[in-house]
PDB file of C-alpha atoms and ligand atoms in Angstrom:
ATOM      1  CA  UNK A   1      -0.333 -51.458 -64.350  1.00  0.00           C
ATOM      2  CA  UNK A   2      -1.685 -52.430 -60.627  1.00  0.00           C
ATOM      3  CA  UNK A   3      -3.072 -49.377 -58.855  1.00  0.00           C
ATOM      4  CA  UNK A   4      -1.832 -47.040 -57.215  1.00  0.00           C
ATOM      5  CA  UNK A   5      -3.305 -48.980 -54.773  1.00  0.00           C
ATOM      6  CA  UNK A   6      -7.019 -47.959 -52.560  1.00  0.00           C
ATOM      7  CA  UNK A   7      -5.758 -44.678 -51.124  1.00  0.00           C
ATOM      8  CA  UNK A   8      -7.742 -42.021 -50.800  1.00  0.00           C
ATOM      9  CA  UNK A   9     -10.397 -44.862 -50.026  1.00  0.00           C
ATOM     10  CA  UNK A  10      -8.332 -46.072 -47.348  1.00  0.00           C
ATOM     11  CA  UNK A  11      -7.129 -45.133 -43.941  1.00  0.00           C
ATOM     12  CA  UNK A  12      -4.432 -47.799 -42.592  1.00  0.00           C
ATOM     13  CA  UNK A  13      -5.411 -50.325 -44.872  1.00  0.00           C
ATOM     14  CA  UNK A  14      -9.039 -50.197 -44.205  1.00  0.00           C
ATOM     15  CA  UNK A  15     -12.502 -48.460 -45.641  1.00  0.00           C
ATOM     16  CA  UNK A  16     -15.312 -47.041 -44.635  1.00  0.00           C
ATOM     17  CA  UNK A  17     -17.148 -45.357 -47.780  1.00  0.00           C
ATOM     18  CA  UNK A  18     -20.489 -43.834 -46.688  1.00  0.00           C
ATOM     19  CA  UNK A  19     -22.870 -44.914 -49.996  1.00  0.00           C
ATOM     20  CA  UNK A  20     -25.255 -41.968 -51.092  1.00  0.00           C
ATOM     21  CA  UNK A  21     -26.884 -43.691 -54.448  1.00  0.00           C
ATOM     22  CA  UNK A  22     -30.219 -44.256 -53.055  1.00  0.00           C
ATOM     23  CA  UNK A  23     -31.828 -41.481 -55.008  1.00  0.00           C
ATOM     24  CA  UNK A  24     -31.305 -43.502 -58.096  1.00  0.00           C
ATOM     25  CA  UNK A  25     -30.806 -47.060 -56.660  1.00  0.00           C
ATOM     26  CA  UNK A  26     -34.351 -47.044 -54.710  1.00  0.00           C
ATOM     27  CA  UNK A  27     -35.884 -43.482 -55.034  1.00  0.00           C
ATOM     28  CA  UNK A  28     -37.104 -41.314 -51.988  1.00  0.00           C
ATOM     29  CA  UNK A  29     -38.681 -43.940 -50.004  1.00  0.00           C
ATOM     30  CA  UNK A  30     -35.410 -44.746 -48.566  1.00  0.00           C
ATOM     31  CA  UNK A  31     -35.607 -41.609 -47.416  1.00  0.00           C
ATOM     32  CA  UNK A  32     -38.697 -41.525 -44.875  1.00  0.00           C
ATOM     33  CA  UNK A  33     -37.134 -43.116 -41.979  1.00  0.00           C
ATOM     34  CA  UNK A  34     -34.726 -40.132 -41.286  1.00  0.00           C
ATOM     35  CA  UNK A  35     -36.474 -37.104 -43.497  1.00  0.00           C
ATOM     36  CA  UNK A  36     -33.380 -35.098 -43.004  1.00  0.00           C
ATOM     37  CA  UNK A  37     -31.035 -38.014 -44.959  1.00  0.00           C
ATOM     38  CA  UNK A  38     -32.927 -36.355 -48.301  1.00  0.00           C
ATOM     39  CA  UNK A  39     -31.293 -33.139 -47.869  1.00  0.00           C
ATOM     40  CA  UNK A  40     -27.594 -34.044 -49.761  1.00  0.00           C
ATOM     41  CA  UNK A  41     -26.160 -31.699 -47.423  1.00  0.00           C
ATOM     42  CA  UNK A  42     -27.476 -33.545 -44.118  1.00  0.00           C
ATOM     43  CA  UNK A  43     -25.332 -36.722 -45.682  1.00  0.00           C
ATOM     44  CA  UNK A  44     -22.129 -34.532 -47.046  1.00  0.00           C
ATOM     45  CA  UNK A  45     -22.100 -33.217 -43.323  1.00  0.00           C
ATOM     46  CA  UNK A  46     -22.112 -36.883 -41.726  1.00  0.00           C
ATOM     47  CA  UNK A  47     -19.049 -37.564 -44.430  1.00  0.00           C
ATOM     48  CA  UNK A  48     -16.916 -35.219 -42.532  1.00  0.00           C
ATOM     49  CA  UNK A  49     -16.343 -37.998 -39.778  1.00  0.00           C
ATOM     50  CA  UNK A  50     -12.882 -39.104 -39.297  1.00  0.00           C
ATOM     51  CA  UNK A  51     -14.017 -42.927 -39.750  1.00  0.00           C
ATOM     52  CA  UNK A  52     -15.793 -42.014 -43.458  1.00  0.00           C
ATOM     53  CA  UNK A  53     -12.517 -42.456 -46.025  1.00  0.00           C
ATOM     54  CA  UNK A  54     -15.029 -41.520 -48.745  1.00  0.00           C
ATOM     55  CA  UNK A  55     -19.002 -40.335 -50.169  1.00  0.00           C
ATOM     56  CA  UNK A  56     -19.804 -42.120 -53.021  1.00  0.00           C
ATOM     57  CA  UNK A  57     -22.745 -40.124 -54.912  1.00  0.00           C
ATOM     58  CA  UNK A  58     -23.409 -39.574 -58.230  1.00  0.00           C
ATOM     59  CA  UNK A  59     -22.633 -37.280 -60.640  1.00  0.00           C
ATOM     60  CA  UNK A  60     -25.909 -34.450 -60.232  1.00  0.00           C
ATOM     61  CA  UNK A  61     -25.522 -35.081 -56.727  1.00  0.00           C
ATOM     62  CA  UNK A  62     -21.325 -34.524 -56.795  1.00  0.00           C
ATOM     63  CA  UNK A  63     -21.855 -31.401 -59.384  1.00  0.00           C
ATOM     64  CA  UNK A  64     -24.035 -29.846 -57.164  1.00  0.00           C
ATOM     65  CA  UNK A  65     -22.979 -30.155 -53.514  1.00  0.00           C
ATOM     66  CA  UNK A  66     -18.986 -31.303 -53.893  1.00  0.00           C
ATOM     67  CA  UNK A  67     -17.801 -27.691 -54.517  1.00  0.00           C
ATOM     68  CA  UNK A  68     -18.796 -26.800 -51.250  1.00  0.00           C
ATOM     69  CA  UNK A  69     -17.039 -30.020 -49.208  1.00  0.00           C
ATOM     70  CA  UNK A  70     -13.982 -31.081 -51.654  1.00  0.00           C
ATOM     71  CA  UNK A  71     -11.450 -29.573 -48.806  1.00  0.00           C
ATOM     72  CA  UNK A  72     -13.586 -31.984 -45.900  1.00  0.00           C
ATOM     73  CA  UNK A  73     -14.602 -34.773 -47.851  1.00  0.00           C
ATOM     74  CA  UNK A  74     -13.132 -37.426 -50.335  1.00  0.00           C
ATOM     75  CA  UNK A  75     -15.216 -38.202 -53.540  1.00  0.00           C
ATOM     76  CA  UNK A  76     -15.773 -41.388 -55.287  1.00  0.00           C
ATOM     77  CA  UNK A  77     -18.337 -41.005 -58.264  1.00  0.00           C
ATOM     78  CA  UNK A  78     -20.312 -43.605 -58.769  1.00  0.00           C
ATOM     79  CA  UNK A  79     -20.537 -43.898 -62.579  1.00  0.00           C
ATOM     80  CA  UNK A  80     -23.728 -46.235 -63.422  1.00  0.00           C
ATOM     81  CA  UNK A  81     -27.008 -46.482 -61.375  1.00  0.00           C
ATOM     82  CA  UNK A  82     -30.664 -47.321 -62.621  1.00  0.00           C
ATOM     83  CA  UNK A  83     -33.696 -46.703 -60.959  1.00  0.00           C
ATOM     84  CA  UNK A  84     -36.307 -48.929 -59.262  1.00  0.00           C
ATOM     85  CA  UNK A  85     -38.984 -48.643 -61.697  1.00  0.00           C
ATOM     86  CA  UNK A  86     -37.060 -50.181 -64.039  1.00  0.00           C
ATOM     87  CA  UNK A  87     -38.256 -54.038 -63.979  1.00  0.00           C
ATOM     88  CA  UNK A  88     -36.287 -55.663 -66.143  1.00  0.00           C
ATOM     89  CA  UNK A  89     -33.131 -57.922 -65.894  1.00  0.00           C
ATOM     90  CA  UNK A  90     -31.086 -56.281 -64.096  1.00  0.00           C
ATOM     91  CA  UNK A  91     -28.723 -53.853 -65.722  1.00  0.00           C
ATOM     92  CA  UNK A  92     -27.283 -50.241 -65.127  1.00  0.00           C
ATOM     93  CA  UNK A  93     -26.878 -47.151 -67.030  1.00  0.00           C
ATOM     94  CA  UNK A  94     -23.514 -45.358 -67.315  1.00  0.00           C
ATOM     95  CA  UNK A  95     -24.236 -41.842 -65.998  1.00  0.00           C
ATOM     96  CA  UNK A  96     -20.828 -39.887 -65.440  1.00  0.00           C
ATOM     97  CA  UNK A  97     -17.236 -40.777 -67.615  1.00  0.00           C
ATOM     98  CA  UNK A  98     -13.830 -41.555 -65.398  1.00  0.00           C
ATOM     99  CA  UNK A  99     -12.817 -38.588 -67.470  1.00  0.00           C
ATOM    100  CA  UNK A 100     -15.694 -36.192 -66.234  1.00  0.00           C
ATOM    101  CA  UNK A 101     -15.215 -37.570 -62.717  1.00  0.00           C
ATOM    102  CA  UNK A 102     -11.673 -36.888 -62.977  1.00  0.00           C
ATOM    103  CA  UNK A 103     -11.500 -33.279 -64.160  1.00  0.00           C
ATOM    104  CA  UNK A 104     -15.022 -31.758 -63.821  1.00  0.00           C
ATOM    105  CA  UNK A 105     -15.591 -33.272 -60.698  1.00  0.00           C
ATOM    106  CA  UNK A 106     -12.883 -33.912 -58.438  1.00  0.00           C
ATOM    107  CA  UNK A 107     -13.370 -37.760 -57.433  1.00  0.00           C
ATOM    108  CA  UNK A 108     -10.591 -39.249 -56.104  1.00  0.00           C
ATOM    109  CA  UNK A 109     -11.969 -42.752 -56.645  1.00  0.00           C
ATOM    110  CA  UNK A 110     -14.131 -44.550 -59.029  1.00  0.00           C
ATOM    111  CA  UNK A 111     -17.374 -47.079 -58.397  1.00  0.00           C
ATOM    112  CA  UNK A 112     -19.048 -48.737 -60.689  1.00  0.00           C
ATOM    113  CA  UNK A 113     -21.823 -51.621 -60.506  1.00  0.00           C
ATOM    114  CA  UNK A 114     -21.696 -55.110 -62.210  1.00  0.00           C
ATOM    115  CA  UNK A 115     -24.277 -57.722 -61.857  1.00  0.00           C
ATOM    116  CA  UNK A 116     -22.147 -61.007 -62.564  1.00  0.00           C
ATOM    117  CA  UNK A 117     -24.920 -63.799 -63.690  1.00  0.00           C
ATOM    118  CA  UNK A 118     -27.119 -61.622 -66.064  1.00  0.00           C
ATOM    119  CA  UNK A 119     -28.373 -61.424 -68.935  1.00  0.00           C
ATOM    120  CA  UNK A 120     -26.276 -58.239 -70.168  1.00  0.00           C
ATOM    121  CA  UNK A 121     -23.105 -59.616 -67.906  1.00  0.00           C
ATOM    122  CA  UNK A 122     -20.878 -59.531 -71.720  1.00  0.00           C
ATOM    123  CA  UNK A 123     -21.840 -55.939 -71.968  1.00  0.00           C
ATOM    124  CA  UNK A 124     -21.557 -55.119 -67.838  1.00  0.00           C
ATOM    125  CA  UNK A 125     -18.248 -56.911 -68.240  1.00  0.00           C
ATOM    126  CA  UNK A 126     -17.010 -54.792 -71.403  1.00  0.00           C
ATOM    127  CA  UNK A 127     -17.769 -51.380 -69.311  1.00  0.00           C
ATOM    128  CA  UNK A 128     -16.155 -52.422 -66.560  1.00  0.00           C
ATOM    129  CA  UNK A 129     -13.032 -53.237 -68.630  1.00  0.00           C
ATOM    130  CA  UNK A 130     -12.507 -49.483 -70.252  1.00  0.00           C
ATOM    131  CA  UNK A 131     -13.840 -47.590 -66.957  1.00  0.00           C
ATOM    132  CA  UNK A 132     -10.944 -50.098 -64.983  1.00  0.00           C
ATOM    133  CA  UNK A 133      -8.474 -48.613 -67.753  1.00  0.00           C
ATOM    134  CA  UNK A 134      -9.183 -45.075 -68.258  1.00  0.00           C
ATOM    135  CA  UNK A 135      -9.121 -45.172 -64.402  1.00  0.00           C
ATOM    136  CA  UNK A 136      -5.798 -46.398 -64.220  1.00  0.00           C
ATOM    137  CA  UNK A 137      -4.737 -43.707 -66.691  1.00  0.00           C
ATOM    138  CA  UNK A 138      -6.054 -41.424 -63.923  1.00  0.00           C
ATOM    139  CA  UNK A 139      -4.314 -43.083 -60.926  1.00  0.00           C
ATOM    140  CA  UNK A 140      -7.995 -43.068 -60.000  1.00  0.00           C
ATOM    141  CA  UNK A 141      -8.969 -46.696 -57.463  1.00  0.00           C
ATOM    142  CA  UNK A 142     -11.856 -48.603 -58.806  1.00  0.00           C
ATOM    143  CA  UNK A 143     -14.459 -50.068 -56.287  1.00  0.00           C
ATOM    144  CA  UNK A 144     -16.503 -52.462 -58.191  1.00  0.00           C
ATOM    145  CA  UNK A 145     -20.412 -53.024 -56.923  1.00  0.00           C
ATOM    146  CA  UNK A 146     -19.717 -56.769 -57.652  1.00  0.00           C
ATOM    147  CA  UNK A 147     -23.633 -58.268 -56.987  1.00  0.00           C
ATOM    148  CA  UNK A 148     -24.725 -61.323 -58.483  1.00  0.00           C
ATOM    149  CA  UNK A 149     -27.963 -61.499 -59.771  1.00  0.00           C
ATOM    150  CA  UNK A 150     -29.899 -62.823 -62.777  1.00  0.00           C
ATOM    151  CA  UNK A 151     -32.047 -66.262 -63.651  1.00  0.00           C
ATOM    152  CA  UNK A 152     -29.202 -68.396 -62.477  1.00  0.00           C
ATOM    153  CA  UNK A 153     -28.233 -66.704 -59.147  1.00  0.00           C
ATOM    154  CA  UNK A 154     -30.111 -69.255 -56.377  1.00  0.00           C
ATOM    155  CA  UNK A 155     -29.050 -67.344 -52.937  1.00  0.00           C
ATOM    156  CA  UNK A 156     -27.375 -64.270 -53.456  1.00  0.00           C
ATOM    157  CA  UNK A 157     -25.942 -64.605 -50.194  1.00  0.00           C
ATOM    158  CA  UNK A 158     -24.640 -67.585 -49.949  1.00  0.00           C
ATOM    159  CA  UNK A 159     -20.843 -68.048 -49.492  1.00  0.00           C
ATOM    160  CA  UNK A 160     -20.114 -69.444 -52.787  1.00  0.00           C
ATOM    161  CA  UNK A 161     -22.244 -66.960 -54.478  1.00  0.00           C
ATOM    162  CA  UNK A 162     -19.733 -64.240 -52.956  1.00  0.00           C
ATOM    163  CA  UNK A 163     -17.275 -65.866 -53.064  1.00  0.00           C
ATOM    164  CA  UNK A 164     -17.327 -65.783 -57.141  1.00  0.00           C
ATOM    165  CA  UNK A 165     -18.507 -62.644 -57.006  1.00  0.00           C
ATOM    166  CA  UNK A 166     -15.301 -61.104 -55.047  1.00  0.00           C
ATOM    167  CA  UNK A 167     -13.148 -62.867 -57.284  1.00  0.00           C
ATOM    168  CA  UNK A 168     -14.500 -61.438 -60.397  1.00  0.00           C
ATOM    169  CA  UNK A 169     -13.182 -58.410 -58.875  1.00  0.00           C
ATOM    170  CA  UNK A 170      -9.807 -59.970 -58.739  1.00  0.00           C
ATOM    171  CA  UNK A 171     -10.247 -60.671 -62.025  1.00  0.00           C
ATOM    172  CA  UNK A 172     -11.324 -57.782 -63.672  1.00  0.00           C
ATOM    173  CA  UNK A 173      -9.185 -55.744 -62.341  1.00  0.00           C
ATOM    174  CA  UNK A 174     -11.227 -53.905 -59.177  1.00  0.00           C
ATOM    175  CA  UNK A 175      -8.674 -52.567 -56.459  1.00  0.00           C
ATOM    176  CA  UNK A 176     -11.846 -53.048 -54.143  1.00  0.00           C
ATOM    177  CA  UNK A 177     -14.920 -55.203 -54.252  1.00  0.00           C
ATOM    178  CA  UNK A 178     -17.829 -54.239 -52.447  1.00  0.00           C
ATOM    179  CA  UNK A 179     -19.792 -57.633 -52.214  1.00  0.00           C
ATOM    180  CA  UNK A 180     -22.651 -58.473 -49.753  1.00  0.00           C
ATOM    181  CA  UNK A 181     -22.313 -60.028 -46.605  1.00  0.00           C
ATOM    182  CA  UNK A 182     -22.440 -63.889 -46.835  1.00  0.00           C
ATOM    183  CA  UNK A 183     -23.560 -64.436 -43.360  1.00  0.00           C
ATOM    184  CA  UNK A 184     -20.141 -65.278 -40.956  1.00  0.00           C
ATOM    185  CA  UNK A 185     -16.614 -64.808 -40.479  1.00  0.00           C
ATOM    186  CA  UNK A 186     -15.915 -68.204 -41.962  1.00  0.00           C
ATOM    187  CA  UNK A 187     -17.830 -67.712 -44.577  1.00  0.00           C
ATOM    188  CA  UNK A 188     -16.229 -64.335 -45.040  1.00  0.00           C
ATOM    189  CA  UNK A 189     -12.265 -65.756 -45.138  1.00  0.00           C
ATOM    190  CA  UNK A 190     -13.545 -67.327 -47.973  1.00  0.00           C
ATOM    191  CA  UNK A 191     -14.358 -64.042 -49.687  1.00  0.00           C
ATOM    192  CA  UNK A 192     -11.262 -62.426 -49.049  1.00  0.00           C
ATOM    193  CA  UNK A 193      -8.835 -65.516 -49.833  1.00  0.00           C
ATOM    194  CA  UNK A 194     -10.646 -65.466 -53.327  1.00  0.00           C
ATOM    195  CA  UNK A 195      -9.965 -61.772 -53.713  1.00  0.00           C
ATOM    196  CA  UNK A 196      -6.159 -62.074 -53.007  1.00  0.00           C
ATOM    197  CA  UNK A 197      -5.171 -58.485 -53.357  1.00  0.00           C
ATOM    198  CA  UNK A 198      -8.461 -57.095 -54.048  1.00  0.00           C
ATOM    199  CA  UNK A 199     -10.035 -55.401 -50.884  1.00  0.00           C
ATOM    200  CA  UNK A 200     -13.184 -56.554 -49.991  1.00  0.00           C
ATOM    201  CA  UNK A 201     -16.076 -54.398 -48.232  1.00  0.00           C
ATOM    202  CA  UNK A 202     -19.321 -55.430 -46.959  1.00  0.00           C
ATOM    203  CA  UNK A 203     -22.376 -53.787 -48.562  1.00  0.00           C
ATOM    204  CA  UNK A 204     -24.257 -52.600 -45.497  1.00  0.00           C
ATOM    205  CA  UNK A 205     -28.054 -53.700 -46.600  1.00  0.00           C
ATOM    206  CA  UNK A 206     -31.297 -52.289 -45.396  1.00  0.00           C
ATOM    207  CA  UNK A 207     -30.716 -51.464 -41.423  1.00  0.00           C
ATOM    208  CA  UNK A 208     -31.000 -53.257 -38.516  1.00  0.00           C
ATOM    209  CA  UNK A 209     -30.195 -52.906 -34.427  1.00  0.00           C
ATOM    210  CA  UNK A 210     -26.949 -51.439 -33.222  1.00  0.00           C
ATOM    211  CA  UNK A 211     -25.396 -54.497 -32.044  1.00  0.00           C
ATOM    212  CA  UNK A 212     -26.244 -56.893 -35.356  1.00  0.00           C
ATOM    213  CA  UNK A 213     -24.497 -54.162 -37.604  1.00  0.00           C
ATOM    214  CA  UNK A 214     -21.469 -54.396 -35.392  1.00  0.00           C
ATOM    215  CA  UNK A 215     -20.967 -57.698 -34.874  1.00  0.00           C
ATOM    216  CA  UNK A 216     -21.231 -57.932 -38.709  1.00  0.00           C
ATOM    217  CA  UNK A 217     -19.078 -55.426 -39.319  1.00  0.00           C
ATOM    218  CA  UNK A 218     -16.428 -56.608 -36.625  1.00  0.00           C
ATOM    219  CA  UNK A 219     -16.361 -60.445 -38.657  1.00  0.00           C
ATOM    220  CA  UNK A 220     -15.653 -59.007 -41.989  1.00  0.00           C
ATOM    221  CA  UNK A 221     -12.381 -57.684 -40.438  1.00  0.00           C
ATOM    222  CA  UNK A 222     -11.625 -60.462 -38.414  1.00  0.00           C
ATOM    223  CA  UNK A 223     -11.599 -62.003 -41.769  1.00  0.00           C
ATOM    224  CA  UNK A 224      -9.619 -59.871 -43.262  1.00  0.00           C
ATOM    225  CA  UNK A 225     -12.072 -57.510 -45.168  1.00  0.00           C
ATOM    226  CA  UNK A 226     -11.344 -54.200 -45.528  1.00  0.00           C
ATOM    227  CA  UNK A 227     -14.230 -52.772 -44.086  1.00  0.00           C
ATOM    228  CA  UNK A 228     -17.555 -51.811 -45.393  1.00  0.00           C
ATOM    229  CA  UNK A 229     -19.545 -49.450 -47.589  1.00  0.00           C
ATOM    230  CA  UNK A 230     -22.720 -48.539 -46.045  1.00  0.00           C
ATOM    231  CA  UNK A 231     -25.277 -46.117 -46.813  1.00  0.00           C
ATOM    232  CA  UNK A 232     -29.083 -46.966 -44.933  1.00  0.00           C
ATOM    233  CA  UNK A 233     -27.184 -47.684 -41.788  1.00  0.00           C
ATOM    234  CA  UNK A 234     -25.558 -44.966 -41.225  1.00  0.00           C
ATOM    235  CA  UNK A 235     -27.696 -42.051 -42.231  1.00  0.00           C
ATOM    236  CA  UNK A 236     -31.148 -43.414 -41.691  1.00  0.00           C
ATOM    237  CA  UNK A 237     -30.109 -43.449 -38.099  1.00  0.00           C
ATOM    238  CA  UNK A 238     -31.223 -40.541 -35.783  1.00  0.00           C
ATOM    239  CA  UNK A 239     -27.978 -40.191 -34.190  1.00  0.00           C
ATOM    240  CA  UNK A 240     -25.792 -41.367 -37.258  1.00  0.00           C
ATOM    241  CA  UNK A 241     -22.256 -40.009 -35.328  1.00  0.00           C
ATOM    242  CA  UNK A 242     -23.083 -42.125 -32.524  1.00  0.00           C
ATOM    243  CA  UNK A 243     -22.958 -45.209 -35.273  1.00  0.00           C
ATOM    244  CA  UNK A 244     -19.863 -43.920 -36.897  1.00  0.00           C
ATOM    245  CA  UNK A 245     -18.026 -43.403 -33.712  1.00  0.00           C
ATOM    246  CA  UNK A 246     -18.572 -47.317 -32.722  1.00  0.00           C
ATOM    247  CA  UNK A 247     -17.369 -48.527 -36.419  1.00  0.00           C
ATOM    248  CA  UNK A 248     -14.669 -46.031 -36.454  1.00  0.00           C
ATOM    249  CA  UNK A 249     -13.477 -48.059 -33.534  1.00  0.00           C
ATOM    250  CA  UNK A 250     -14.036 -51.783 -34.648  1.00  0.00           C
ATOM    251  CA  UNK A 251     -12.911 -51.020 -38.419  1.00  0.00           C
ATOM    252  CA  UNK A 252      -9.684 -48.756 -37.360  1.00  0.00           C
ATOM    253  CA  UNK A 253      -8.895 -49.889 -33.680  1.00  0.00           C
ATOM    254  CA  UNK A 254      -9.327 -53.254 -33.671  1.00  0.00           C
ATOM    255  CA  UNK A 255     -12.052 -52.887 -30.430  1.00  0.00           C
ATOM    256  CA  UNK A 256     -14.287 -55.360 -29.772  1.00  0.00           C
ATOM    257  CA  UNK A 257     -18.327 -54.802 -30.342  1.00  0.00           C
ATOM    258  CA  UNK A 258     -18.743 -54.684 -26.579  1.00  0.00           C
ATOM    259  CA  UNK A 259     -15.545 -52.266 -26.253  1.00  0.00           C
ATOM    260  CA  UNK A 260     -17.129 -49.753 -29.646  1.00  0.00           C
ATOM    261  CA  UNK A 261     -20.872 -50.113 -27.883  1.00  0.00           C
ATOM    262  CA  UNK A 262     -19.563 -48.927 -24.722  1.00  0.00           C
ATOM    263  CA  UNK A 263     -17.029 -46.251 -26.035  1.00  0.00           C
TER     264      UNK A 263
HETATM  265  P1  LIG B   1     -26.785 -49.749 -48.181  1.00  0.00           P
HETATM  266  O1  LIG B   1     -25.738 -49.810 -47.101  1.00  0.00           O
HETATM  267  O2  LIG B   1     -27.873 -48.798 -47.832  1.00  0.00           O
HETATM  268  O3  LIG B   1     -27.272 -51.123 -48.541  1.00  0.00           O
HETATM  269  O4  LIG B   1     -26.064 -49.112 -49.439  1.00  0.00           O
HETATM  270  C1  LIG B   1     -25.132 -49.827 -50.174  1.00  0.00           C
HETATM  271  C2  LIG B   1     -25.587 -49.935 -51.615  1.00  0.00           C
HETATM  272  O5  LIG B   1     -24.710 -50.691 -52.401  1.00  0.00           O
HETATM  273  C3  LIG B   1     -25.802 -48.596 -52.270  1.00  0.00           C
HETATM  274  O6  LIG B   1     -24.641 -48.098 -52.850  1.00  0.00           O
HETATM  275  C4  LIG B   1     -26.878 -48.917 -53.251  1.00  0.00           C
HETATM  276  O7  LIG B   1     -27.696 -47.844 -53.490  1.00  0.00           O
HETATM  277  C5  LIG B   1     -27.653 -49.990 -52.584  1.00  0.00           C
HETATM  278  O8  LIG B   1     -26.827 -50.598 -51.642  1.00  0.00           O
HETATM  279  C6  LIG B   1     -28.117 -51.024 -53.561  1.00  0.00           C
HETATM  280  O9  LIG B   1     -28.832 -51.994 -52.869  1.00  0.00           O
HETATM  281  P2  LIG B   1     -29.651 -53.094 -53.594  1.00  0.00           P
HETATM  282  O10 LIG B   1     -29.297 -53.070 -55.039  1.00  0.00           O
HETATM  283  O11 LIG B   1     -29.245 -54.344 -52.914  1.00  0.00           O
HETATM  284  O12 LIG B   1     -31.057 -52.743 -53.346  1.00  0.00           O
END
């Protein structure tokens, strides 16, 4: 069965899914730009924006501060996640069941990380296939983390690389891959084309100036991408509204970077 389609993820057609992993993904340190982004709270707060069509967090974080914003805020669990001190080829534990997420937590959407081109892609590959299932037995939408990576990965951002990397969530049967950005619009119709039904958002990397996010932002939906997910940009911002207010704009009104910096 084809989804259900993206929604709750969406709004018209189009994402913005505010990433909260970090904790696991890269530990605290990604917290000392903006002290106040450690408090979960601080970061379910910034979700309430009208742009944010969902908080993807993990399953401590979901159990213990979801309760208090499931009537403000739309959940997608993130299911796997490994920490930073892990050195080894890249991989990622499965922390939280679709089923758990379902019932005990109240996600309305699932995410889930691959790493196409390593060592343990057979096994990745095999988890993704039953979490895409039992998620469809949920009417949950999948968003896959689709990141290449391993020996045989050259340039991680380079079109091709992306390119493969949005199709395998064609392929495996992602409603949404979240893939990285591969550097221009051109670059970027590429992406989409090979994801054919398959949304595509832009992973929003470590951050950078006001105007560079934007512009970035504003060519993955000129070439037909969804829209992003984004976690360091947003909330390691002082005034992280101020952000979400100009990407509400490009993402949802089709303004221009000059119109959304000006707004
Ligand atoms: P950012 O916008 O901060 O890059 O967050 C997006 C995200 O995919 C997070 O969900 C995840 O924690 C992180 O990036 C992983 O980044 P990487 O594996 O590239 O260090």
């Amino acid at each position: 069965m084809r989804p259900i389609a993206d929604a709750p993820v969406t709004r018209d057609g189009k994402a913005l899914v505010l990433a909260y992993d970090h904790g696991i993904e890269h530990g605290p340190v990604d917290f000392d730009p903006q002290p106040e982004s450690a408090d979960p709270e601080h970061v379910f707060d910034v979700a309430t924006h009208p742009a944010v069509t969902s908080l993807a967090v993990g399953k401590g974080i979901a159990e213990a501060y979801y309760p208090s914003y499931e009537d403000d805020v739309s959940l997608l669990a993130k299911l796997n996640g490994t920490s930073n001190l892990w050195m080894g080829e890249p991989d990622s534990a499965i922390n939280c069941s679709v089923e758990y997420a379902a019932e005990e937590l109240g996600a309305e959407a699932i995410g889930f990380t691959v790493y196409p081109g390593v060592n343990g892609e057979v096994e990745m590959f095999e988890e993704f296939r039953e979490v895409q299932e039992k998620a469809r037995e949920y009417d949950l939408p999948v968003v896959m983390w689709s990141y290449a990576r391993g020996q045989a990965v050259k340039n991680d951002t380079s079109e091709e690389t992306i390119a493969y990397a949005a199709r395998l969530g064609l392929e495996l049967g992602a409603d949404i891959a979240k893939v990285k950005y591969p550097g221009s619009k051109e670059a970027m119709e590429t992406v989409t084309r090979m994801a054919g039904p398959t949304k595509v958002l832009m992973s929003g990397g470590s951050k950078t100036s006001d105007r560079e996010f934007l512009e970035s932002v504003k060519s993955v939906i000129d070439a037909g991408g969804a829209g992003l997910a984004v976690g360091r940009n947003v909330w390691q911002r002082e005034d992280p509204i101020a952000l979400l207010d100009a990407l509400e704009e490009v993402i949802y009104e089709e303004a221009s970077v000059e119109e959304a910096l000006d707004a």
